[in-house]
PDB file of C-alpha atoms in Angstrom:
ATOM      1  CA  GLY X   1       0.000   0.000   0.000  1.00  0.00           C
ATOM      2  CA  ILE X   2       0.855   3.657  -0.108  1.00  0.00           C
ATOM      3  CA  GLN X   3       3.474   4.994   2.290  1.00  0.00           C
ATOM      4  CA  VAL X   4       2.983   8.393   3.922  1.00  0.00           C
ATOM      5  CA  GLU X   5       5.902  10.118   5.589  1.00  0.00           C
ATOM      6  CA  GLN X   6       5.567  13.323   7.578  1.00  0.00           C
ATOM      7  CA  SER X   7       8.274  15.665   8.731  1.00  0.00           C
ATOM      8  CA  PRO X   8       9.340  16.882  11.138  1.00  0.00           C
ATOM      9  CA  PRO X   9       8.047  14.417  13.745  1.00  0.00           C
ATOM     10  CA  ASP X  10       8.126  17.112  16.434  1.00  0.00           C
ATOM     11  CA  LEU X  11       8.118  20.884  16.268  1.00  0.00           C
ATOM     12  CA  ILE X  12       8.343  23.406  19.087  1.00  0.00           C
ATOM     13  CA  LEU X  13       7.565  27.047  18.369  1.00  0.00           C
ATOM     14  CA  GLN X  14       7.198  30.338  20.161  1.00  0.00           C
ATOM     15  CA  GLU X  15       3.873  32.024  19.655  1.00  0.00           C
ATOM     16  CA  GLY X  16       3.963  34.172  16.547  1.00  0.00           C
ATOM     17  CA  ALA X  17       6.425  32.028  14.636  1.00  0.00           C
ATOM     18  CA  ASN X  18       5.755  30.491  11.233  1.00  0.00           C
ATOM     19  CA  SER X  19       6.196  26.840  10.323  1.00  0.00           C
ATOM     20  CA  THR X  20       6.031  24.410   7.425  1.00  0.00           C
ATOM     21  CA  LEU X  21       4.996  20.783   7.750  1.00  0.00           C
ATOM     22  CA  ARG X  22       5.691  18.318   4.980  1.00  0.00           C
ATOM     23  CA  CYS X  23       3.990  15.169   3.775  1.00  0.00           C
ATOM     24  CA  ASN X  24       5.559  12.821   1.232  1.00  0.00           C
ATOM     25  CA  PHE X  25       3.711  10.061  -0.563  1.00  0.00           C
ATOM     26  CA  SER X  26       5.134   6.936  -2.152  1.00  0.00           C
ATOM     27  CA  ASP X  27       2.593   7.019  -4.961  1.00  0.00           C
ATOM     28  CA  SER X  28       0.443   9.541  -6.763  1.00  0.00           C
ATOM     29  CA  VAL X  29      -2.493  10.946  -4.817  1.00  0.00           C
ATOM     30  CA  ASN X  30      -5.878  12.251  -5.814  1.00  0.00           C
ATOM     31  CA  ASN X  31      -7.492  12.578  -2.421  1.00  0.00           C
ATOM     32  CA  LEU X  32      -5.170  14.234   0.070  1.00  0.00           C
ATOM     33  CA  GLN X  33      -6.308  15.765   3.330  1.00  0.00           C
ATOM     34  CA  TRP X  34      -4.711  17.550   6.257  1.00  0.00           C
ATOM     35  CA  PHE X  35      -6.103  17.143   9.761  1.00  0.00           C
ATOM     36  CA  HIS X  36      -5.425  18.662  13.156  1.00  0.00           C
ATOM     37  CA  GLN X  37      -5.888  16.486  16.205  1.00  0.00           C
ATOM     38  CA  ASN X  38      -6.419  18.697  19.207  1.00  0.00           C
ATOM     39  CA  PRO X  39      -5.380  17.801  22.774  1.00  0.00           C
ATOM     40  CA  TRP X  40      -8.836  16.274  23.383  1.00  0.00           C
ATOM     41  CA  GLY X  41      -8.270  13.797  20.552  1.00  0.00           C
ATOM     42  CA  GLN X  42     -10.714  15.347  18.116  1.00  0.00           C
ATOM     43  CA  LEU X  43      -9.751  15.089  14.449  1.00  0.00           C
ATOM     44  CA  ILE X  44     -10.430  18.382  12.704  1.00  0.00           C
ATOM     45  CA  ASN X  45     -10.490  18.641   8.934  1.00  0.00           C
ATOM     46  CA  LEU X  46      -8.159  21.369   7.707  1.00  0.00           C
ATOM     47  CA  PHE X  47      -7.878  20.943   3.958  1.00  0.00           C
ATOM     48  CA  TYR X  48      -8.939  18.638   1.202  1.00  0.00           C
ATOM     49  CA  ILE X  49      -6.251  19.438  -1.338  1.00  0.00           C
ATOM     50  CA  PRO X  50      -5.463  16.912  -4.078  1.00  0.00           C
ATOM     51  CA  SER X  51      -3.507  19.601  -5.956  1.00  0.00           C
ATOM     52  CA  GLY X  52      -2.783  23.313  -5.954  1.00  0.00           C
ATOM     53  CA  THR X  53      -2.921  25.736  -3.044  1.00  0.00           C
ATOM     54  CA  LYS X  54      -5.645  26.618  -0.585  1.00  0.00           C
ATOM     55  CA  GLN X  55      -5.731  29.112   2.242  1.00  0.00           C
ATOM     56  CA  ASN X  56      -7.879  29.367   5.328  1.00  0.00           C
ATOM     57  CA  GLY X  57      -6.925  32.186   7.638  1.00  0.00           C
ATOM     58  CA  ARG X  58      -3.441  31.644   9.024  1.00  0.00           C
ATOM     59  CA  LEU X  59      -3.214  28.195   7.478  1.00  0.00           C
ATOM     60  CA  SER X  60      -2.483  27.313   3.898  1.00  0.00           C
ATOM     61  CA  ALA X  61      -1.635  24.119   2.071  1.00  0.00           C
ATOM     62  CA  THR X  62       0.016  23.259  -1.207  1.00  0.00           C
ATOM     63  CA  THR X  63       0.048  19.894  -2.932  1.00  0.00           C
ATOM     64  CA  VAL X  64       2.342  19.106  -5.848  1.00  0.00           C
ATOM     65  CA  ALA X  65       0.770  15.876  -6.979  1.00  0.00           C
ATOM     66  CA  THR X  66       3.325  15.174  -9.708  1.00  0.00           C
ATOM     67  CA  GLU X  67       6.117  15.271  -7.121  1.00  0.00           C
ATOM     68  CA  ARG X  68       4.113  13.415  -4.476  1.00  0.00           C
ATOM     69  CA  TYR X  69       4.257  15.871  -1.626  1.00  0.00           C
ATOM     70  CA  SER X  70       2.133  18.346   0.237  1.00  0.00           C
ATOM     71  CA  LEU X  71       3.026  21.214   2.554  1.00  0.00           C
ATOM     72  CA  LEU X  72       1.049  22.792   5.366  1.00  0.00           C
ATOM     73  CA  TYR X  73       1.985  26.341   6.338  1.00  0.00           C
ATOM     74  CA  ILE X  74       1.081  27.811   9.698  1.00  0.00           C
ATOM     75  CA  SER X  75       1.715  31.518  10.041  1.00  0.00           C
ATOM     76  CA  SER X  76       1.731  33.578  13.242  1.00  0.00           C
ATOM     77  CA  SER X  77       1.255  30.441  15.332  1.00  0.00           C
ATOM     78  CA  GLN X  78      -0.910  30.503  18.450  1.00  0.00           C
ATOM     79  CA  THR X  79      -0.987  28.206  21.467  1.00  0.00           C
ATOM     80  CA  THR X  80      -4.287  26.803  20.213  1.00  0.00           C
ATOM     81  CA  ASP X  81      -2.455  25.476  17.157  1.00  0.00           C
ATOM     82  CA  SER X  82      -0.780  22.894  19.387  1.00  0.00           C
ATOM     83  CA  GLY X  83      -1.611  19.273  18.704  1.00  0.00           C
ATOM     84  CA  VAL X  84      -0.842  16.656  16.113  1.00  0.00           C
ATOM     85  CA  TYR X  85      -1.083  17.356  12.395  1.00  0.00           C
ATOM     86  CA  PHE X  86      -1.818  14.436  10.108  1.00  0.00           C
ATOM     87  CA  CYS X  87      -1.877  14.149   6.365  1.00  0.00           C
ATOM     88  CA  ALA X  88      -3.691  11.274   4.717  1.00  0.00           C
ATOM     89  CA  GLY X  89      -4.142   9.915   1.242  1.00  0.00           C
ATOM     90  CA  PRO X  90      -5.680   6.951  -0.524  1.00  0.00           C
ATOM     91  CA  ASN X  91      -4.210   3.605  -1.472  1.00  0.00           C
ATOM     92  CA  ALA X  92      -1.731   3.292  -4.273  1.00  0.00           C
ATOM     93  CA  GLY X  93      -3.324   4.270  -7.528  1.00  0.00           C
ATOM     94  CA  GLY X  94      -5.978   6.294  -5.755  1.00  0.00           C
ATOM     95  CA  THR X  95      -8.790   3.993  -6.780  1.00  0.00           C
ATOM     96  CA  SER X  96     -10.091   3.079  -3.350  1.00  0.00           C
ATOM     97  CA  TYR X  97     -12.972   5.155  -2.068  1.00  0.00           C
ATOM     98  CA  GLY X  98     -12.160   5.158   1.571  1.00  0.00           C
ATOM     99  CA  LYS X  99      -8.966   3.603   2.657  1.00  0.00           C
ATOM    100  CA  LEU X 100      -7.064   6.684   3.699  1.00  0.00           C
ATOM    101  CA  THR X 101      -3.549   5.957   4.845  1.00  0.00           C
ATOM    102  CA  PHE X 102      -2.407   8.375   7.525  1.00  0.00           C
ATOM    103  CA  GLY X 103       1.086   9.585   8.185  1.00  0.00           C
ATOM    104  CA  GLN X 104       2.568   9.243  11.641  1.00  0.00           C
ATOM    105  CA  GLY X 105       1.861  12.891  12.369  1.00  0.00           C
ATOM    106  CA  THR X 106       3.795  15.990  13.363  1.00  0.00           C
ATOM    107  CA  ILE X 107       3.473  16.948  17.028  1.00  0.00           C
ATOM    108  CA  LEU X 108       3.362  20.734  17.244  1.00  0.00           C
ATOM    109  CA  THR X 109       3.820  22.549  20.524  1.00  0.00           C
ATOM    110  CA  VAL X 110       3.394  26.321  20.573  1.00  0.00           C
ATOM    111  CA  HIS X 111       4.640  28.088  23.696  1.00  0.00           C
ATOM    112  CA  PRO X 112       3.288  31.462  24.812  1.00  0.00           C
TER     113      PRO X 112
ATOM    114  CA  GLU Q   1     -21.173  23.629   8.612  1.00  0.00           C
ATOM    115  CA  PRO Q   2     -22.567  20.052   8.616  1.00  0.00           C
ATOM    116  CA  GLU Q   3     -21.013  17.694  11.130  1.00  0.00           C
ATOM    117  CA  VAL Q   4     -20.569  14.002  11.694  1.00  0.00           C
ATOM    118  CA  THR Q   5     -21.876  13.237  15.174  1.00  0.00           C
ATOM    119  CA  GLN Q   6     -20.561  10.376  17.296  1.00  0.00           C
ATOM    120  CA  THR Q   7     -21.934   9.043  20.555  1.00  0.00           C
ATOM    121  CA  PRO Q   8     -20.898   8.397  23.214  1.00  0.00           C
ATOM    122  CA  SER Q   9     -17.770  10.515  23.460  1.00  0.00           C
ATOM    123  CA  HIS Q  10     -16.285   8.094  25.978  1.00  0.00           C
ATOM    124  CA  GLN Q  11     -17.253   4.527  26.843  1.00  0.00           C
ATOM    125  CA  VAL Q  12     -15.778   2.199  29.422  1.00  0.00           C
ATOM    126  CA  THR Q  13     -16.611  -1.482  29.112  1.00  0.00           C
ATOM    127  CA  GLN Q  14     -15.620  -4.771  30.674  1.00  0.00           C
ATOM    128  CA  MET Q  15     -13.511  -7.167  28.648  1.00  0.00           C
ATOM    129  CA  GLY Q  16     -15.764  -9.630  26.822  1.00  0.00           C
ATOM    130  CA  GLN Q  17     -18.728  -7.279  26.661  1.00  0.00           C
ATOM    131  CA  GLU Q  18     -20.351  -6.081  23.465  1.00  0.00           C
ATOM    132  CA  VAL Q  19     -20.244  -2.394  22.577  1.00  0.00           C
ATOM    133  CA  ILE Q  20     -22.020  -0.390  19.920  1.00  0.00           C
ATOM    134  CA  LEU Q  21     -20.523   2.882  18.766  1.00  0.00           C
ATOM    135  CA  ARG Q  22     -22.917   5.216  17.040  1.00  0.00           C
ATOM    136  CA  CYS Q  23     -22.482   7.759  14.299  1.00  0.00           C
ATOM    137  CA  VAL Q  24     -24.780  10.101  12.428  1.00  0.00           C
ATOM    138  CA  PRO Q  25     -23.095  10.957   9.106  1.00  0.00           C
ATOM    139  CA  ILE Q  26     -23.831  14.103   7.135  1.00  0.00           C
ATOM    140  CA  SER Q  27     -27.259  13.670   5.612  1.00  0.00           C
ATOM    141  CA  ASN Q  28     -26.447  13.783   1.886  1.00  0.00           C
ATOM    142  CA  HIS Q  29     -23.290  11.708   2.151  1.00  0.00           C
ATOM    143  CA  LEU Q  30     -23.144   8.285   0.553  1.00  0.00           C
ATOM    144  CA  TYR Q  31     -19.851   6.808   1.783  1.00  0.00           C
ATOM    145  CA  PHE Q  32     -19.272   5.903   5.410  1.00  0.00           C
ATOM    146  CA  TYR Q  33     -16.168   4.802   7.254  1.00  0.00           C
ATOM    147  CA  TRP Q  34     -14.765   3.743  10.588  1.00  0.00           C
ATOM    148  CA  TYR Q  35     -11.180   4.375  11.626  1.00  0.00           C
ATOM    149  CA  ARG Q  36      -9.433   3.806  14.918  1.00  0.00           C
ATOM    150  CA  GLN Q  37      -6.432   5.266  16.696  1.00  0.00           C
ATOM    151  CA  ILE Q  38      -4.685   3.421  19.484  1.00  0.00           C
ATOM    152  CA  LEU Q  39      -3.209   5.918  21.943  1.00  0.00           C
ATOM    153  CA  GLY Q  40      -0.052   7.497  20.552  1.00  0.00           C
ATOM    154  CA  GLN Q  41      -0.288   5.735  17.209  1.00  0.00           C
ATOM    155  CA  LYS Q  42      -1.469   6.472  13.681  1.00  0.00           C
ATOM    156  CA  VAL Q  43      -5.079   6.593  12.602  1.00  0.00           C
ATOM    157  CA  GLU Q  44      -5.927   3.255  10.956  1.00  0.00           C
ATOM    158  CA  PHE Q  45      -8.655   2.346   8.489  1.00  0.00           C
ATOM    159  CA  LEU Q  46     -11.190  -0.250   9.631  1.00  0.00           C
ATOM    160  CA  VAL Q  47     -14.011  -0.387   7.105  1.00  0.00           C
ATOM    161  CA  SER Q  48     -15.838   1.494   4.369  1.00  0.00           C
ATOM    162  CA  PHE Q  49     -19.544   1.192   3.614  1.00  0.00           C
ATOM    163  CA  TYR Q  50     -21.401   2.184   0.476  1.00  0.00           C
ATOM    164  CA  ASN Q  51     -24.777   1.288  -0.982  1.00  0.00           C
ATOM    165  CA  ASN Q  52     -25.729  -0.615   2.154  1.00  0.00           C
ATOM    166  CA  GLU Q  53     -22.785  -2.946   2.120  1.00  0.00           C
ATOM    167  CA  ILE Q  54     -19.151  -3.107   3.109  1.00  0.00           C
ATOM    168  CA  SER Q  55     -16.992  -1.968   0.202  1.00  0.00           C
ATOM    169  CA  GLU Q  56     -13.642  -2.569   1.833  1.00  0.00           C
ATOM    170  CA  LYS Q  57     -12.274  -3.678   5.182  1.00  0.00           C
ATOM    171  CA  SER Q  58      -8.857  -3.944   6.740  1.00  0.00           C
ATOM    172  CA  GLU Q  59      -7.234  -6.935   8.369  1.00  0.00           C
ATOM    173  CA  ILE Q  60      -8.092  -5.366  11.725  1.00  0.00           C
ATOM    174  CA  PHE Q  61     -11.808  -5.692  10.939  1.00  0.00           C
ATOM    175  CA  ASP Q  62     -12.200  -9.345  11.882  1.00  0.00           C
ATOM    176  CA  ASP Q  63     -15.300 -11.355  12.786  1.00  0.00           C
ATOM    177  CA  GLN Q  64     -15.774  -9.570  16.093  1.00  0.00           C
ATOM    178  CA  PHE Q  65     -16.543  -6.326  14.259  1.00  0.00           C
ATOM    179  CA  SER Q  66     -19.675  -5.487  12.301  1.00  0.00           C
ATOM    180  CA  VAL Q  67     -21.254  -2.362  10.861  1.00  0.00           C
ATOM    181  CA  GLU Q  68     -24.842  -1.421  10.201  1.00  0.00           C
ATOM    182  CA  ARG Q  69     -26.881   1.411   8.805  1.00  0.00           C
ATOM    183  CA  PRO Q  70     -30.145   0.455  10.466  1.00  0.00           C
ATOM    184  CA  ASP Q  71     -32.391   3.391   9.662  1.00  0.00           C
ATOM    185  CA  GLY Q  72     -30.919   5.529   6.904  1.00  0.00           C
ATOM    186  CA  SER Q  73     -29.369   8.034   9.277  1.00  0.00           C
ATOM    187  CA  ASN Q  74     -27.345   6.153  11.875  1.00  0.00           C
ATOM    188  CA  PHE Q  75     -24.184   4.187  11.155  1.00  0.00           C
ATOM    189  CA  THR Q  76     -22.993   1.840  13.885  1.00  0.00           C
ATOM    190  CA  LEU Q  77     -19.887  -0.154  14.696  1.00  0.00           C
ATOM    191  CA  LYS Q  78     -20.390  -3.189  16.909  1.00  0.00           C
ATOM    192  CA  ILE Q  79     -17.607  -4.997  18.694  1.00  0.00           C
ATOM    193  CA  ARG Q  80     -18.977  -8.320  19.893  1.00  0.00           C
ATOM    194  CA  SER Q  81     -16.558  -9.388  22.586  1.00  0.00           C
ATOM    195  CA  THR Q  82     -14.190  -6.602  23.504  1.00  0.00           C
ATOM    196  CA  LYS Q  83     -10.542  -7.214  24.266  1.00  0.00           C
ATOM    197  CA  LEU Q  84      -8.085  -4.998  26.086  1.00  0.00           C
ATOM    198  CA  GLU Q  85      -6.368  -4.220  22.780  1.00  0.00           C
ATOM    199  CA  ASP Q  86      -9.620  -2.772  21.390  1.00  0.00           C
ATOM    200  CA  SER Q  87      -9.076   0.256  23.614  1.00  0.00           C
ATOM    201  CA  ALA Q  88      -8.691   3.142  21.207  1.00  0.00           C
ATOM    202  CA  MET Q  89     -10.319   6.230  19.799  1.00  0.00           C
ATOM    203  CA  TYR Q  90     -12.817   5.247  17.120  1.00  0.00           C
ATOM    204  CA  PHE Q  91     -13.621   7.761  14.408  1.00  0.00           C
ATOM    205  CA  CYS Q  92     -16.552   7.726  12.047  1.00  0.00           C
ATOM    206  CA  ALA Q  93     -16.260   9.594   8.744  1.00  0.00           C
ATOM    207  CA  SER Q  94     -18.494  10.266   5.781  1.00  0.00           C
ATOM    208  CA  SER Q  95     -18.100  11.550   2.256  1.00  0.00           C
ATOM    209  CA  ARG Q  96     -20.523  12.607  -0.444  1.00  0.00           C
ATOM    210  CA  THR Q  97     -18.365  11.593  -3.382  1.00  0.00           C
ATOM    211  CA  GLY Q  98     -15.689   9.300  -1.963  1.00  0.00           C
ATOM    212  CA  PHE Q  99     -13.197  12.175  -2.163  1.00  0.00           C
ATOM    213  CA  GLY Q 100     -12.825  14.445   0.851  1.00  0.00           C
ATOM    214  CA  TYR Q 101     -13.979  13.115   4.179  1.00  0.00           C
ATOM    215  CA  THR Q 102     -15.528  14.680   7.242  1.00  0.00           C
ATOM    216  CA  PHE Q 103     -14.572  12.992  10.483  1.00  0.00           C
ATOM    217  CA  GLY Q 104     -16.556  12.918  13.690  1.00  0.00           C
ATOM    218  CA  SER Q 105     -15.015  13.909  16.996  1.00  0.00           C
ATOM    219  CA  GLY Q 106     -14.499  10.301  18.008  1.00  0.00           C
ATOM    220  CA  THR Q 107     -15.504   7.842  20.715  1.00  0.00           C
ATOM    221  CA  ARG Q 108     -12.817   6.941  23.214  1.00  0.00           C
ATOM    222  CA  LEU Q 109     -13.312   3.267  24.089  1.00  0.00           C
ATOM    223  CA  THR Q 110     -11.634   1.940  27.206  1.00  0.00           C
ATOM    224  CA  VAL Q 111     -11.765  -1.812  27.836  1.00  0.00           C
ATOM    225  CA  VAL Q 112     -10.980  -2.825  31.413  1.00  0.00           C
TER     226      VAL Q 112
END
């Protein structure tokens, strides 16, 4: 199946700093999503971004499908941004309607 | 914004007991999923459900697991005889097209 690698595994920031999280895929993707898992364990949808760039407030994401990676940008980070960020994509070939494979996550800690 | 609703948010059960985790997907969605996350680990696919039948399941989804859509709005995951290793956060998700999923906030299952 598809392999999903996220980097860095851990990231510690001071409030106000910017950061970039990366997600690499072993195969082409057509259904890529970014999620934020908050400290209560809830999985929050951030972006559905199979290609191109999207922005939502301080967050933006870019996927370069041909090069099999996606980036999540967090600008002017806040303590509430803390948590685990996951990217997820479908099985190899992108033909399966459902079997998202998740990366291992990036643990982000934002200090005041 | 439409939500996927999961109940209960936390359930504690005795080993060997049956549990039913409940989900109300977004009303016009056609694809339904269950995922689980053991504490500190990746989110893992369990099963996908479309057109009133299982479309795909993982090796984790063995005979002790079953899913149902009993009334056109609820989507349930039943674990027949719980084991200690079933302790995890269980997430329900739905999708209208099979691309782009909305996850519920999860049910934390603790087997004692």
